[in-house]
mmCIF file of C-alpha atoms in Angstrom:
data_model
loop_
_atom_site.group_PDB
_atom_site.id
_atom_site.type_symbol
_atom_site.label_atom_id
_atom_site.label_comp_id
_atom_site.label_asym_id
_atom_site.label_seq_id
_atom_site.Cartn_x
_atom_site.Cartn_y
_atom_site.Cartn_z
ATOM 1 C CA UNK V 17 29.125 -38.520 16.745
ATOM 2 C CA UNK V 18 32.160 -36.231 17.516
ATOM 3 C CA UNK V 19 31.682 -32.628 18.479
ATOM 4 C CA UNK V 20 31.289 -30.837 14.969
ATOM 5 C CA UNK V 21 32.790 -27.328 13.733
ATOM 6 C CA UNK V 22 30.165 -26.504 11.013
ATOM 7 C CA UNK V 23 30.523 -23.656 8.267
ATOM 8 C CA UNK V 24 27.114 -22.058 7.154
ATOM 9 C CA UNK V 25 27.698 -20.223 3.907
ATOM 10 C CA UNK V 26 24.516 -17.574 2.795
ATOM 11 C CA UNK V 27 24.466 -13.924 1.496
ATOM 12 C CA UNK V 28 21.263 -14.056 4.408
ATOM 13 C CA UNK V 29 22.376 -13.319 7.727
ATOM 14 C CA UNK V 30 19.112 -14.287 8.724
ATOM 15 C CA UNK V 31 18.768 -17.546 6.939
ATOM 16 C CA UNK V 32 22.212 -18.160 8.365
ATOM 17 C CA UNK V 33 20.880 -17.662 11.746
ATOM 18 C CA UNK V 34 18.208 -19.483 10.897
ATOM 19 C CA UNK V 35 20.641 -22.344 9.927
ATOM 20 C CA UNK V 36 22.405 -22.369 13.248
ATOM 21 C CA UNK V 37 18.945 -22.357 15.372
ATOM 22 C CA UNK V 38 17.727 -25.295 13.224
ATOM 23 C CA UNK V 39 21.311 -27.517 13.770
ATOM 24 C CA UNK V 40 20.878 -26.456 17.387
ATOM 25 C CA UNK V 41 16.978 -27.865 17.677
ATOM 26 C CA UNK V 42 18.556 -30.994 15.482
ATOM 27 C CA UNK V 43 20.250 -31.735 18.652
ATOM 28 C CA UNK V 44 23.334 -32.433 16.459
ATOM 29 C CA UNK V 45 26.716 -32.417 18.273
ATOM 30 C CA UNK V 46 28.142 -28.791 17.648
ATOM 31 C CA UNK V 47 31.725 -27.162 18.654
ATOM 32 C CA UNK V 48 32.055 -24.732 16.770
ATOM 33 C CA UNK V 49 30.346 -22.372 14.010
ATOM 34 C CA UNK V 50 31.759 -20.530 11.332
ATOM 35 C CA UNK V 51 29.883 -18.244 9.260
ATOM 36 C CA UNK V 52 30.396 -16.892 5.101
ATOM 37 C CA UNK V 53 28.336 -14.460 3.070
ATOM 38 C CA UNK V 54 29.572 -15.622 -0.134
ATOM 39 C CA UNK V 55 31.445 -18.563 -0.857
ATOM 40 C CA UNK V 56 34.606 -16.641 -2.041
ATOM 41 C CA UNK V 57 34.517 -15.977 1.813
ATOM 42 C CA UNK V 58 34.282 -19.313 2.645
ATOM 43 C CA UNK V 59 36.847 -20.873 0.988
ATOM 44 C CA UNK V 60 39.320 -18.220 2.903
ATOM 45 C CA UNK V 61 37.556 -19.848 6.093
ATOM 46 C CA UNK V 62 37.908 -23.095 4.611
ATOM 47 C CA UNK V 63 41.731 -22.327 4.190
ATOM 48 C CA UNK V 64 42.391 -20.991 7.276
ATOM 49 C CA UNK V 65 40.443 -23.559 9.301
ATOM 50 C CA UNK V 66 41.704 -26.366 7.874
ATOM 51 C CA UNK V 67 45.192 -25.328 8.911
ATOM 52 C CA UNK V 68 44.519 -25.841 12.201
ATOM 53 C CA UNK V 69 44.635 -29.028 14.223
ATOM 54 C CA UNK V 70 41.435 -29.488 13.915
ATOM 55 C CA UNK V 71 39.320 -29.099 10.983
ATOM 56 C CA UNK V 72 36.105 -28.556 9.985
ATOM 57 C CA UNK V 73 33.658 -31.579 9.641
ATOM 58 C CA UNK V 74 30.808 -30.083 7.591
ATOM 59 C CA UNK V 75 29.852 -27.272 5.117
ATOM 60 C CA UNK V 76 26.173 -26.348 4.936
ATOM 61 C CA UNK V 77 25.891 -23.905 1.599
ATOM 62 C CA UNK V 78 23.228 -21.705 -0.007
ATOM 63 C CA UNK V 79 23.303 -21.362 -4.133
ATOM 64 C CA UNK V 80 22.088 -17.780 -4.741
ATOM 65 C CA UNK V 81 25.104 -15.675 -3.420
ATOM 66 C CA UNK V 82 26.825 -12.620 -4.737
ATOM 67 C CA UNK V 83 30.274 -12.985 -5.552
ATOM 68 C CA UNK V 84 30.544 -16.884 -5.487
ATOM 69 C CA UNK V 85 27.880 -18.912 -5.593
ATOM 70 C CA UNK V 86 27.173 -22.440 -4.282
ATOM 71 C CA UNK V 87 27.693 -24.130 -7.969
ATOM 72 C CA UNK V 88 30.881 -22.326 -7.930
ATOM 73 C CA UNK V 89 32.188 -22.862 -4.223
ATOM 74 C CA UNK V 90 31.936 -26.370 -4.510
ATOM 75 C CA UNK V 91 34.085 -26.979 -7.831
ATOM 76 C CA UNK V 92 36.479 -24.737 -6.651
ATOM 77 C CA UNK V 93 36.703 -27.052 -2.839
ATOM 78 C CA UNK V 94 36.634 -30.104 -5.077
ATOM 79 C CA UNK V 95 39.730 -28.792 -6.960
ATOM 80 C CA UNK V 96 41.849 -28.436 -3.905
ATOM 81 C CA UNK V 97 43.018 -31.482 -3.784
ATOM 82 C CA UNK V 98 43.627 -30.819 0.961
ATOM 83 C CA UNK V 99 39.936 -30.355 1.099
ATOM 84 C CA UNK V 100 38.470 -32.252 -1.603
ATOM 85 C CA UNK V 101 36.718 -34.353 1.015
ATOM 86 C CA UNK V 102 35.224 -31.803 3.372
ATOM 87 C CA UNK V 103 31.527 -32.422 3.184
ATOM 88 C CA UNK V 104 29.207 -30.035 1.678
ATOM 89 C CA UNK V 105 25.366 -30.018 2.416
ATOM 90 C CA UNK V 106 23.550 -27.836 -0.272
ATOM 91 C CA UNK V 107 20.567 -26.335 1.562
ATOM 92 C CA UNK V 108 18.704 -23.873 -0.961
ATOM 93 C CA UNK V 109 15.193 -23.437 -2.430
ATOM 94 C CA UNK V 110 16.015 -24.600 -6.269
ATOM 95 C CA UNK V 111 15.306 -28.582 -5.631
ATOM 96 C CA UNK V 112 15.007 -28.897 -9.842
ATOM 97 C CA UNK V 113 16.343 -32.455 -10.598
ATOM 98 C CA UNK V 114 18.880 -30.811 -13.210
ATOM 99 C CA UNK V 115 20.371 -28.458 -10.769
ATOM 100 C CA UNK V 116 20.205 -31.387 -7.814
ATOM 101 C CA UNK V 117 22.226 -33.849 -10.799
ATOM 102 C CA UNK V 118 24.316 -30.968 -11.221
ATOM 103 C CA UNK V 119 25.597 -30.215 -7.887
ATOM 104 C CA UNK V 120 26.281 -34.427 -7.291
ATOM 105 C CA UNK V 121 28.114 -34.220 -11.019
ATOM 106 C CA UNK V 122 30.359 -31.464 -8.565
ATOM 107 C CA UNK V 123 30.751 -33.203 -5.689
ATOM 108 C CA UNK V 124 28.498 -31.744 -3.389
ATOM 109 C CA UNK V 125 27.395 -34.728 -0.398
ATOM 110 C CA UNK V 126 23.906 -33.485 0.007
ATOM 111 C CA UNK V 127 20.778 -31.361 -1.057
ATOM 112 C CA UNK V 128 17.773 -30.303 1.305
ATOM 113 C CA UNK V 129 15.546 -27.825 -0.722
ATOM 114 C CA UNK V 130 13.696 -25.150 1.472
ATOM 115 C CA UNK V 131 11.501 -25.430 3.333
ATOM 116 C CA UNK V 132 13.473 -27.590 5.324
ATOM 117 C CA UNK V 133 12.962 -28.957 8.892
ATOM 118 C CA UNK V 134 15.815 -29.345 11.784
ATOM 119 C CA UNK V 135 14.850 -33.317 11.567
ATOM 120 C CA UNK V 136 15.808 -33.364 7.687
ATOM 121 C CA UNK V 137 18.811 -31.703 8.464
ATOM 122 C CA UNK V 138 19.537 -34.170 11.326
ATOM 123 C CA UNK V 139 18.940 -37.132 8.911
ATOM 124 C CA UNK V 140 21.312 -35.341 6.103
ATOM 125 C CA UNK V 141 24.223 -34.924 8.501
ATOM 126 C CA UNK V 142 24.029 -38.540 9.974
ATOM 127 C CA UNK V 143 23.882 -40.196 6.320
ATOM 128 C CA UNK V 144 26.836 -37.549 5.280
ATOM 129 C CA UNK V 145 28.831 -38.410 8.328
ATOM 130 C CA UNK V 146 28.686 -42.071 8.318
ATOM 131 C CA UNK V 147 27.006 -42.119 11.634
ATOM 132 C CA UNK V 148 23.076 -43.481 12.153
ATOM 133 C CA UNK Z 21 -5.946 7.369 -23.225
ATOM 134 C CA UNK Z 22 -4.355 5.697 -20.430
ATOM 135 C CA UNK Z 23 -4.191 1.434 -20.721
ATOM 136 C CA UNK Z 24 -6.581 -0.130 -18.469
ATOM 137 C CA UNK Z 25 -5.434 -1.633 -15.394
ATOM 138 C CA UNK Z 26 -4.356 -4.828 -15.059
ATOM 139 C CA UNK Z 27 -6.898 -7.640 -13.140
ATOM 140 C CA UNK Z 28 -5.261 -10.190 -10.527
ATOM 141 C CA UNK Z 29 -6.714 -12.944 -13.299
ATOM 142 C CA UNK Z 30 -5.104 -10.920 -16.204
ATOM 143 C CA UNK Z 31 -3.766 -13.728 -18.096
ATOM 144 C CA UNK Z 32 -0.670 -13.583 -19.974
ATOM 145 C CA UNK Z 33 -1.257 -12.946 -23.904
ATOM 146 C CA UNK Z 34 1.020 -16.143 -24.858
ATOM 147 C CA UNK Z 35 -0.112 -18.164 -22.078
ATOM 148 C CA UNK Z 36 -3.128 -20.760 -21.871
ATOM 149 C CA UNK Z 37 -5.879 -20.265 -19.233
ATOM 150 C CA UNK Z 38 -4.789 -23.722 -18.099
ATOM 151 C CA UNK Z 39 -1.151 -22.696 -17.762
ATOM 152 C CA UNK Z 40 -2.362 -19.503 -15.492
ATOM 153 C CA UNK Z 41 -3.991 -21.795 -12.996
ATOM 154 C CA UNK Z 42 -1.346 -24.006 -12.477
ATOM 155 C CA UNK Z 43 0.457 -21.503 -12.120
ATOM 156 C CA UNK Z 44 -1.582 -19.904 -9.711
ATOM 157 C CA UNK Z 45 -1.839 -23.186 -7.611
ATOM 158 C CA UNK Z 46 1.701 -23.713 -7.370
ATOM 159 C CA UNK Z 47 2.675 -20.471 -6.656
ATOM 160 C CA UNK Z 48 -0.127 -20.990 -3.307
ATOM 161 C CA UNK Z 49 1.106 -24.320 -2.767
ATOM 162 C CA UNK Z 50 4.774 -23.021 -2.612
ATOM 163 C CA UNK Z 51 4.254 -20.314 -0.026
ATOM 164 C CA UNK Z 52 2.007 -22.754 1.952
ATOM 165 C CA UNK Z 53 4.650 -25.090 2.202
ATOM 166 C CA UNK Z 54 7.454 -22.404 2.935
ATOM 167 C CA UNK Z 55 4.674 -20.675 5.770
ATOM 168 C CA UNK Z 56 4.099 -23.630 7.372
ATOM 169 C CA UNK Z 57 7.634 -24.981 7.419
ATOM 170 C CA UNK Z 58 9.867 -22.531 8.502
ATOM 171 C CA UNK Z 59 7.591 -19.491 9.661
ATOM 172 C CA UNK Z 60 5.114 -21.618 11.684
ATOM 173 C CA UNK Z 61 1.929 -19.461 10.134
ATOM 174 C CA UNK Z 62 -0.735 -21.176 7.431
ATOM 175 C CA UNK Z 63 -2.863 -19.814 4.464
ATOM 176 C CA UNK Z 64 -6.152 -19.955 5.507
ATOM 177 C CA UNK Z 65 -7.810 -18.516 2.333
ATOM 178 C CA UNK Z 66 -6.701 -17.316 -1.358
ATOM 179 C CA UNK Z 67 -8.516 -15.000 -3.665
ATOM 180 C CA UNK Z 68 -8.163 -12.594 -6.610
ATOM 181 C CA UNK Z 69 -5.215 -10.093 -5.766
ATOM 182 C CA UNK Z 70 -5.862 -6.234 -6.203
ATOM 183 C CA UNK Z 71 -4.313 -5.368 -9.671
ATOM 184 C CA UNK Z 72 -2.000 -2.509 -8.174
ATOM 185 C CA UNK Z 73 0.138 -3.230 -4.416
ATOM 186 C CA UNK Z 74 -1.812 -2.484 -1.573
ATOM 187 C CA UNK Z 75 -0.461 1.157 0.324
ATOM 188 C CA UNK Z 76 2.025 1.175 2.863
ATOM 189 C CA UNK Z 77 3.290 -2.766 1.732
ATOM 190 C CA UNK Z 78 6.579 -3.906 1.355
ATOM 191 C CA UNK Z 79 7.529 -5.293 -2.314
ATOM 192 C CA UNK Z 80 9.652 -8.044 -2.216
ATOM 193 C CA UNK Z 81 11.066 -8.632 -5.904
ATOM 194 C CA UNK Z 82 12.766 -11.486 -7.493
ATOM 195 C CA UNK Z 83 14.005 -12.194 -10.982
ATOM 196 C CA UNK Z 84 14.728 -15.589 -12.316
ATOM 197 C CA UNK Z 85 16.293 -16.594 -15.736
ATOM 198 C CA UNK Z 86 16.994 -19.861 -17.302
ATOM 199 C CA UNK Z 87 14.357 -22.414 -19.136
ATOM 200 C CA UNK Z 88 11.864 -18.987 -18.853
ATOM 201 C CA UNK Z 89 13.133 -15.393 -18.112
ATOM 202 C CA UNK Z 90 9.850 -13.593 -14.960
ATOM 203 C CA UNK Z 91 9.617 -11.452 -11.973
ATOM 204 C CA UNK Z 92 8.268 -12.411 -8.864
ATOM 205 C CA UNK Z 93 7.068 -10.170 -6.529
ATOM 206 C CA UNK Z 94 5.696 -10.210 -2.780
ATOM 207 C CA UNK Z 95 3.794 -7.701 -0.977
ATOM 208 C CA UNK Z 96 3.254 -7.475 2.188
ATOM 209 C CA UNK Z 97 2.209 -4.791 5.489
ATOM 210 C CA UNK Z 98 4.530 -4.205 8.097
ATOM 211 C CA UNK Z 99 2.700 -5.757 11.214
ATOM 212 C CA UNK Z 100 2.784 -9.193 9.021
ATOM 213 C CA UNK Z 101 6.072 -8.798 8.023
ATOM 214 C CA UNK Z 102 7.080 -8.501 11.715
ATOM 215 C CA UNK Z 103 5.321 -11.471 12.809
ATOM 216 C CA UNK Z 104 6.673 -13.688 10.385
ATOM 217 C CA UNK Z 105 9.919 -12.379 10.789
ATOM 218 C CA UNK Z 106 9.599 -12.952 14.279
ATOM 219 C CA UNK Z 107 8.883 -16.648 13.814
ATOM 220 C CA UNK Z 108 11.225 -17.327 11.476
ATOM 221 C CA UNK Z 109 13.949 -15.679 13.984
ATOM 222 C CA UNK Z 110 12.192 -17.184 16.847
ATOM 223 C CA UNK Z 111 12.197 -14.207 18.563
ATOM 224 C CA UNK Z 112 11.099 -14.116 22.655
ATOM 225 C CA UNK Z 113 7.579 -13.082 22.871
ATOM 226 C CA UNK Z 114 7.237 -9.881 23.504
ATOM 227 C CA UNK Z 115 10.140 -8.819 21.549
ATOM 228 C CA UNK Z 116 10.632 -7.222 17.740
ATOM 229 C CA UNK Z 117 12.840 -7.695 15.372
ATOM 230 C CA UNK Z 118 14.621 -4.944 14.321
ATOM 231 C CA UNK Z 119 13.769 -3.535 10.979
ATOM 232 C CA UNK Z 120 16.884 -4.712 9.539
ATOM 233 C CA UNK Z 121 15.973 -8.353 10.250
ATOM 234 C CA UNK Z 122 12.583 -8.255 9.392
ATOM 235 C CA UNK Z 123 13.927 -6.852 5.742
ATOM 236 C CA UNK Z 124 16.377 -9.746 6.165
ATOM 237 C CA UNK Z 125 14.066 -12.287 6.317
ATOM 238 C CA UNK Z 126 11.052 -11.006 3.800
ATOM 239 C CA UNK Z 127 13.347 -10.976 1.255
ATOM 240 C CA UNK Z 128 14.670 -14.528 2.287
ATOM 241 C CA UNK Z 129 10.894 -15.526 2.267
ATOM 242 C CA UNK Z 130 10.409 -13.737 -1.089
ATOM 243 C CA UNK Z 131 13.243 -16.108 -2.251
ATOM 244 C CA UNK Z 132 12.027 -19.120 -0.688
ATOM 245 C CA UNK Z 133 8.657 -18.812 -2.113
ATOM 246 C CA UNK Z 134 10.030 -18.275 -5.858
ATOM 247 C CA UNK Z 135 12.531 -21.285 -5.775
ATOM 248 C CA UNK Z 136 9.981 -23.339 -4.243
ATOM 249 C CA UNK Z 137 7.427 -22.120 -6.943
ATOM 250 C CA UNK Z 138 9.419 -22.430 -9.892
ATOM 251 C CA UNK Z 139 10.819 -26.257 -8.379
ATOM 252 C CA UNK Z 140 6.953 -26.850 -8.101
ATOM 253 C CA UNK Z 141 5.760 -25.525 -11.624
ATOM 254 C CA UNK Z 142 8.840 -26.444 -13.497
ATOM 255 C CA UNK Z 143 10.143 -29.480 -12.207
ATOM 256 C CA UNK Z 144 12.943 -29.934 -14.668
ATOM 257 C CA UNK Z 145 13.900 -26.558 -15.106
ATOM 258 C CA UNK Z 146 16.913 -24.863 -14.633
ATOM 259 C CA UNK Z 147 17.055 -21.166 -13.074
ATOM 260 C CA UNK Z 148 19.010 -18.623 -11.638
ATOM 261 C CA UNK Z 149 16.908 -16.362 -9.101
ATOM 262 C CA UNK Z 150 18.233 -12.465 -8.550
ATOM 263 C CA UNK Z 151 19.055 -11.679 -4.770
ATOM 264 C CA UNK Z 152 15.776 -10.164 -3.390
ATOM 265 C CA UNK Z 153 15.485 -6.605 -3.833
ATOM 266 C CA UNK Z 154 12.638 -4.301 -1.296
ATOM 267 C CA UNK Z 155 11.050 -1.859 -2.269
ATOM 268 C CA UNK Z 156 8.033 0.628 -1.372
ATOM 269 C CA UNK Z 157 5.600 2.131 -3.778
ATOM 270 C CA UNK Z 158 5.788 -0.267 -6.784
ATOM 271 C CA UNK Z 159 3.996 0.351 -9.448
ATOM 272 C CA UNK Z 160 1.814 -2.688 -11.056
ATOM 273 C CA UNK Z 161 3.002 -5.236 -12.669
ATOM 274 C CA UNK Z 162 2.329 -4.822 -16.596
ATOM 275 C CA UNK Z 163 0.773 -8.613 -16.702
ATOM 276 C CA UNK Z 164 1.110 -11.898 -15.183
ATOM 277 C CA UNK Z 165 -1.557 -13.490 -12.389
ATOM 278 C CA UNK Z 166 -1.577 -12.604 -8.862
ATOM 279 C CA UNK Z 167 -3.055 -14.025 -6.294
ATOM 280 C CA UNK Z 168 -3.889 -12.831 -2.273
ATOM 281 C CA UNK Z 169 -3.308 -14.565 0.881
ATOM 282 C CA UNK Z 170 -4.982 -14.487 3.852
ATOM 283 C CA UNK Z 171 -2.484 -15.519 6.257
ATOM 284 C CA UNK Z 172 -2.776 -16.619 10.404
ATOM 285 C CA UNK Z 173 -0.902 -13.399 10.322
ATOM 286 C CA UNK Z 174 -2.203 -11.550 7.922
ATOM 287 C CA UNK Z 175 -2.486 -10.458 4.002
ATOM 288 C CA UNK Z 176 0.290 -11.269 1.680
ATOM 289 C CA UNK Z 177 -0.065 -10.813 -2.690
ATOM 290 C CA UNK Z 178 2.132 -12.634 -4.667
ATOM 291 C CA UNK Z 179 2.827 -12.164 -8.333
ATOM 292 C CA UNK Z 180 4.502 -13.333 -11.278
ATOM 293 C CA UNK Z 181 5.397 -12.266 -14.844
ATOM 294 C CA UNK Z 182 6.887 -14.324 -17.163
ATOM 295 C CA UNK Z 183 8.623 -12.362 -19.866
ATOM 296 C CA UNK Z 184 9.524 -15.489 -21.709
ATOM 297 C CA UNK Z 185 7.252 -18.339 -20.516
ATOM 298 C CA UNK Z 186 8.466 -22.018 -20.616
ATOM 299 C CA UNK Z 187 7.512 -23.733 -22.988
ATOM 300 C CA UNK Z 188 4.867 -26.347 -21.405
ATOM 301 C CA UNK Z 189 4.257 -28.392 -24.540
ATOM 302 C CA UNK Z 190 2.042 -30.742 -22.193
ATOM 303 C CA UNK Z 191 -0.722 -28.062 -22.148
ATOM 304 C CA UNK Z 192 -3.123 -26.906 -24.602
ATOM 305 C CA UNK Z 193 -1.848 -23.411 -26.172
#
């Protein structure tokens, strides 16, 4: 697997650190991380980044933020048609089939409800990516 | 005349006994499963809940809406908080996270163990939870069941109060 440039999007600056020590213990591949409290923010970040040569490989997104949440992050990537295909991982404690059926009906890649563990997340990114 | 207090095992007026302990369960099972997963503690015991938050505890609220409109609430003393928050950060030993953090991460916890409680008791539900909100000195919750933790780290109470309950047609009620 390539080097990775990740975006971790959560109101939680502890859940997002939390995010970046579990990718780290998932011994997954990473360049570079990028970090959103809201996913109004991370669509600038998505905008910005994916300007540049290279662009980011992988989105990992909460739900529950203030300004834009997950729901609404993702239809708004899917409807830009440059970065329709980044790949977003939903990582957030509402695992209800409707909302999980929801988010696919968006266009989101992947769910992992919290709890989660770094080996879940490893197993997420590798299907998501292609890669075993 | 002032209303008697609230018990931990004050059940809800619209809600079935049954519904209560499922409730109850689930709500245990949830933060066993969040503990053990991402904060590397366990529950070792549960019991009854005092009807009114310990002193000195941080309250941890959250409010969902959707298929049933509650409160959830999580309290908590400071030397747990800090441990937990300290695992969850993994944090050296020997060093604290600041109080900032350790408010960071209770209210992520307090999050975590309402999502995972209402994806436990309501399986195909649909909510929206509030962003956790801390506070000190809370006052009692007017119903709802409670139930207290005994924790590798040490006491937590958890609460809920559904204003409108689902509607659980698979139980007796």
């Amino acid at each position: 697997m390539q080097s990775l440039r990740i975006l971790i999007v959560d109101d939680s600056p502890a859940m997002r650190a939390y995010v970046r020590r579990t990718v780290q213990l998932a011994s997954l591949p990473v360049k570079n991380v990028f970090e959103a409290g809201n996913g109004q923010e991370a669509l600038e970040i998505v905008n910005q980044e994916n300007e540049a040569p290279n662009k980011l490989d992988l989105v990992f997104a909460d739900l529950n933020m203030p300004v834009m949440n997950g729901e609404e992050f993702v239809a708004k990537l899917r409807g830009n048609q440059r970065d329709a295909t980044l790949p977003v991982l939903i990582i957030s404690t509402d695992a209800t089939q409707r909302r999980v059926l929801k988010l696919r009906e968006l266009g989101a890649q992947g769910y992992i409800s919290k709890p989660c563990q770094p080996e879940m997340i490893r197993l997420k990114v590798h299907q998501i990516l292609g890669e075993q | 005349m002032t209303e008697p207090m609230p018990t931990s095992d004050t059940a809800f007026s619209d809600a079935p006994a049954d519904s209560n302990d499922l409730m109850l369960s689930d709500v245990v099972g949830a933060a066993r499963d969040v503990l053990n997963v991402m904060f590397f503690s366990d529950v070792l015991e549960d019991a009854d809940a005092p009807p009114a938050p310990r002193p000195e505890t941080m309250q941890v609220y959250v409010k969902f809406e959707g298929d049933g409109v509650g409160e959830f609430r999580m309290e908590i003393d400071d030397p747990t908080a800090e441990s937990l928050a300290g695992s969850f950060l993994g944090a050296e030993p020997g060093s604290a996270p600041s109080p900032d953090e350790v408010q960071q991460v209770m209210g992520e916890l307090g999050n975590m163990v309402c999502g995972a409680f209402l994806s436990r008791y309501e399986k195909d539900g649909l909510f929206s939870l509030s962003s956790p909100t801390i506070e000190r000195a809370g006052a009692a919750m007017p119903s709802g069941v409670a139930r207290s933790l005994q924790l590798l780290d040490g006491t937590m109470d958890l609460r809920i109060n559904w204003s409108v309950p689902v509607d659980r047609p698979g139980l007796p009620g």
